[in-house]
Amino acid sequence: MLESAVTKKGQTTLPKPVRDILGVQAGDRVRYIVLDGEVRILPVRPIHRLFGVLKHDGPPVTVEEMEQAVADGASEE
């Protein structure tokens, strides 16, 4: 179990193992979710860190093909 102190201003430092697990660095933001008296800390990912996260192995598609796929998916409901 990891601990950190809370300052008079209500600030704390995330221990290095926690920062490593969350993948946060200096200047990054975190989000706090409070559920049933417990707190979860989630990293807020800047948009530039999302580059390349989705992989596509097929050929590129056109905007028209994407619009048709959306229309086809909407008509299935």
Short mmCIF file of N, CA and C in Angstrom, two decimals:
data_model
loop_
_atom_site.label_atom_id
_atom_site.label_comp_id
_atom_site.label_asym_id
_atom_site.label_seq_id
_atom_site.Cartn_x
_atom_site.Cartn_y
_atom_site.Cartn_z
N MET A 1 0.84 -1.17 0.00
CA MET A 1 0.00 0.00 0.00
C MET A 1 0.89 1.24 0.00
N LEU A 2 0.50 2.21 -0.78
CA LEU A 2 1.27 3.44 -0.89
C LEU A 2 0.52 4.57 -0.20
N GLU A 3 1.26 5.50 0.38
CA GLU A 3 0.66 6.64 1.07
C GLU A 3 1.40 7.91 0.69
N SER A 4 0.69 9.03 0.87
CA SER A 4 1.33 10.34 0.76
C SER A 4 0.61 11.28 1.70
N ALA A 5 1.30 12.31 2.13
CA ALA A 5 0.73 13.28 3.07
C ALA A 5 -0.06 14.34 2.30
N VAL A 6 -1.01 14.95 3.02
CA VAL A 6 -1.80 16.04 2.47
C VAL A 6 -1.34 17.32 3.16
N THR A 7 -1.02 18.33 2.36
CA THR A 7 -0.55 19.60 2.92
C THR A 7 -1.73 20.43 3.44
N LYS A 8 -1.41 21.56 4.09
CA LYS A 8 -2.45 22.47 4.58
C LYS A 8 -3.33 22.98 3.45
N LYS A 9 -2.76 23.06 2.25
CA LYS A 9 -3.51 23.52 1.08
C LYS A 9 -4.33 22.39 0.44
N GLY A 10 -4.25 21.20 1.00
CA GLY A 10 -4.99 20.07 0.43
C GLY A 10 -4.27 19.40 -0.72
N GLN A 11 -2.99 19.68 -0.88
CA GLN A 11 -2.21 19.11 -1.97
C GLN A 11 -1.49 17.84 -1.51
N THR A 12 -1.23 16.97 -2.45
CA THR A 12 -0.46 15.77 -2.17
C THR A 12 0.39 15.46 -3.39
N THR A 13 1.37 14.61 -3.20
CA THR A 13 2.21 14.16 -4.30
C THR A 13 1.88 12.70 -4.59
N LEU A 14 1.62 12.40 -5.86
CA LEU A 14 1.40 11.00 -6.22
C LEU A 14 2.74 10.27 -6.14
N PRO A 15 2.79 9.18 -5.40
CA PRO A 15 4.04 8.42 -5.34
C PRO A 15 4.47 7.96 -6.74
N LYS A 16 5.77 7.85 -6.95
CA LYS A 16 6.30 7.48 -8.26
C LYS A 16 5.68 6.20 -8.82
N PRO A 17 5.52 5.13 -8.02
CA PRO A 17 4.88 3.93 -8.59
C PRO A 17 3.47 4.20 -9.11
N VAL A 18 2.74 5.09 -8.45
CA VAL A 18 1.39 5.45 -8.91
C VAL A 18 1.48 6.24 -10.21
N ARG A 19 2.40 7.21 -10.28
CA ARG A 19 2.59 7.98 -11.52
C ARG A 19 2.97 7.06 -12.67
N ASP A 20 3.83 6.09 -12.38
CA ASP A 20 4.25 5.16 -13.43
C ASP A 20 3.07 4.32 -13.93
N ILE A 21 2.27 3.81 -13.00
CA ILE A 21 1.12 2.99 -13.38
C ILE A 21 0.12 3.80 -14.20
N LEU A 22 -0.12 5.04 -13.78
CA LEU A 22 -1.07 5.89 -14.51
C LEU A 22 -0.48 6.48 -15.78
N GLY A 23 0.84 6.47 -15.88
CA GLY A 23 1.50 7.04 -17.05
C GLY A 23 1.43 8.55 -17.08
N VAL A 24 1.42 9.18 -15.90
CA VAL A 24 1.35 10.64 -15.85
C VAL A 24 2.73 11.23 -15.62
N GLN A 25 2.91 12.42 -16.14
CA GLN A 25 4.17 13.14 -16.01
C GLN A 25 3.87 14.52 -15.45
N ALA A 26 4.92 15.25 -15.09
CA ALA A 26 4.77 16.61 -14.58
C ALA A 26 3.95 17.44 -15.56
N GLY A 27 2.95 18.14 -15.06
CA GLY A 27 2.10 18.98 -15.90
C GLY A 27 0.85 18.28 -16.40
N ASP A 28 0.80 16.95 -16.32
CA ASP A 28 -0.39 16.21 -16.72
C ASP A 28 -1.52 16.45 -15.72
N ARG A 29 -2.72 16.15 -16.12
CA ARG A 29 -3.87 16.31 -15.25
C ARG A 29 -4.42 14.93 -14.89
N VAL A 30 -5.04 14.86 -13.72
CA VAL A 30 -5.72 13.64 -13.29
C VAL A 30 -7.15 13.98 -12.94
N ARG A 31 -8.02 12.99 -13.02
CA ARG A 31 -9.43 13.16 -12.70
C ARG A 31 -9.73 12.29 -11.49
N TYR A 32 -10.52 12.83 -10.56
CA TYR A 32 -10.91 12.10 -9.36
C TYR A 32 -12.37 11.69 -9.48
N ILE A 33 -12.64 10.42 -9.29
CA ILE A 33 -14.00 9.90 -9.30
C ILE A 33 -14.28 9.34 -7.91
N VAL A 34 -15.32 9.88 -7.27
CA VAL A 34 -15.68 9.46 -5.92
C VAL A 34 -16.93 8.58 -6.01
N LEU A 35 -16.81 7.33 -5.55
CA LEU A 35 -17.91 6.37 -5.56
C LEU A 35 -17.94 5.64 -4.23
N ASP A 36 -19.06 5.70 -3.55
CA ASP A 36 -19.25 4.95 -2.31
C ASP A 36 -18.11 5.15 -1.32
N GLY A 37 -17.68 6.38 -1.14
CA GLY A 37 -16.65 6.69 -0.16
C GLY A 37 -15.24 6.34 -0.58
N GLU A 38 -15.05 5.91 -1.81
CA GLU A 38 -13.72 5.61 -2.34
C GLU A 38 -13.42 6.55 -3.50
N VAL A 39 -12.14 6.79 -3.72
CA VAL A 39 -11.72 7.69 -4.79
C VAL A 39 -10.87 6.91 -5.80
N ARG A 40 -11.18 7.11 -7.06
CA ARG A 40 -10.35 6.57 -8.14
C ARG A 40 -9.68 7.74 -8.83
N ILE A 41 -8.42 7.55 -9.17
CA ILE A 41 -7.66 8.59 -9.87
C ILE A 41 -7.40 8.08 -11.28
N LEU A 42 -7.84 8.85 -12.26
CA LEU A 42 -7.65 8.48 -13.66
C LEU A 42 -6.86 9.56 -14.37
N PRO A 43 -5.96 9.17 -15.26
CA PRO A 43 -5.23 10.17 -16.02
C PRO A 43 -6.13 10.82 -17.06
N VAL A 44 -5.95 12.12 -17.26
CA VAL A 44 -6.63 12.83 -18.33
C VAL A 44 -5.62 12.91 -19.46
N ARG A 45 -5.92 12.27 -20.55
CA ARG A 45 -4.96 12.18 -21.66
C ARG A 45 -5.08 13.38 -22.60
N PRO A 46 -4.01 14.12 -22.78
CA PRO A 46 -4.03 15.19 -23.79
C PRO A 46 -4.21 14.58 -25.18
N ILE A 47 -4.86 15.29 -26.03
CA ILE A 47 -5.17 14.77 -27.36
C ILE A 47 -3.92 14.35 -28.13
N HIS A 48 -2.79 15.06 -27.95
CA HIS A 48 -1.59 14.70 -28.72
C HIS A 48 -1.04 13.34 -28.29
N ARG A 49 -1.37 12.87 -27.09
CA ARG A 49 -0.91 11.55 -26.67
C ARG A 49 -1.73 10.42 -27.29
N LEU A 50 -2.87 10.76 -27.87
CA LEU A 50 -3.71 9.74 -28.49
C LEU A 50 -3.26 9.39 -29.91
N PHE A 51 -2.36 10.19 -30.47
CA PHE A 51 -1.91 9.94 -31.83
C PHE A 51 -1.32 8.54 -31.94
N GLY A 52 -1.83 7.78 -32.89
CA GLY A 52 -1.31 6.45 -33.15
C GLY A 52 -1.88 5.37 -32.26
N VAL A 53 -2.82 5.71 -31.37
CA VAL A 53 -3.35 4.70 -30.46
C VAL A 53 -4.26 3.70 -31.19
N LEU A 54 -4.90 4.14 -32.25
CA LEU A 54 -5.75 3.25 -33.04
C LEU A 54 -4.98 2.79 -34.28
N LYS A 55 -4.93 1.51 -34.45
CA LYS A 55 -4.21 0.95 -35.59
C LYS A 55 -5.21 0.44 -36.63
N HIS A 56 -4.90 0.65 -37.87
CA HIS A 56 -5.71 0.15 -38.99
C HIS A 56 -4.78 -0.49 -39.99
N ASP A 57 -4.98 -1.78 -40.22
CA ASP A 57 -4.09 -2.51 -41.11
C ASP A 57 -4.55 -2.53 -42.57
N GLY A 58 -5.78 -2.10 -42.81
CA GLY A 58 -6.32 -2.15 -44.17
C GLY A 58 -5.98 -0.92 -44.97
N PRO A 59 -6.51 -0.86 -46.18
CA PRO A 59 -6.26 0.31 -47.02
C PRO A 59 -7.04 1.52 -46.49
N PRO A 60 -6.58 2.72 -46.82
CA PRO A 60 -7.31 3.92 -46.38
C PRO A 60 -8.69 3.96 -47.03
N VAL A 61 -9.63 4.59 -46.34
CA VAL A 61 -10.98 4.73 -46.88
C VAL A 61 -11.26 6.21 -47.13
N THR A 62 -12.20 6.46 -48.01
CA THR A 62 -12.57 7.83 -48.35
C THR A 62 -13.62 8.34 -47.37
N VAL A 63 -13.81 9.64 -47.38
CA VAL A 63 -14.85 10.24 -46.54
C VAL A 63 -16.22 9.69 -46.96
N GLU A 64 -16.42 9.52 -48.24
CA GLU A 64 -17.70 8.99 -48.73
C GLU A 64 -17.94 7.58 -48.19
N GLU A 65 -16.89 6.75 -48.16
CA GLU A 65 -17.03 5.39 -47.62
C GLU A 65 -17.35 5.42 -46.13
N MET A 66 -16.74 6.36 -45.40
CA MET A 66 -17.04 6.49 -43.97
C MET A 66 -18.48 6.93 -43.77
N GLU A 67 -18.94 7.91 -44.57
CA GLU A 67 -20.32 8.38 -44.45
C GLU A 67 -21.30 7.25 -44.77
N GLN A 68 -20.98 6.43 -45.75
CA GLN A 68 -21.86 5.31 -46.11
C GLN A 68 -21.90 4.28 -44.98
N ALA A 69 -20.76 4.02 -44.35
CA ALA A 69 -20.71 3.07 -43.23
C ALA A 69 -21.54 3.59 -42.06
N VAL A 70 -21.50 4.90 -41.80
CA VAL A 70 -22.31 5.49 -40.73
C VAL A 70 -23.78 5.36 -41.08
N ALA A 71 -24.13 5.67 -42.33
CA ALA A 71 -25.53 5.58 -42.76
C ALA A 71 -26.02 4.13 -42.66
N ASP A 72 -25.20 3.18 -43.08
CA ASP A 72 -25.57 1.77 -42.99
C ASP A 72 -25.78 1.35 -41.54
N GLY A 73 -24.89 1.79 -40.67
CA GLY A 73 -25.02 1.45 -39.26
C GLY A 73 -26.24 2.07 -38.63
N ALA A 74 -26.59 3.29 -39.02
CA ALA A 74 -27.77 3.97 -38.47
C ALA A 74 -29.05 3.30 -38.94
N SER A 75 -29.05 2.76 -40.13
CA SER A 75 -30.28 2.15 -40.67
C SER A 75 -30.52 0.76 -40.06
N GLU A 76 -29.52 0.18 -39.42
CA GLU A 76 -29.69 -1.15 -38.81
C GLU A 76 -30.44 -1.10 -37.50
N GLU A 77 -30.58 0.08 -36.89
CA GLU A 77 -31.25 0.19 -35.58
C GLU A 77 -32.71 0.21 -35.69
#
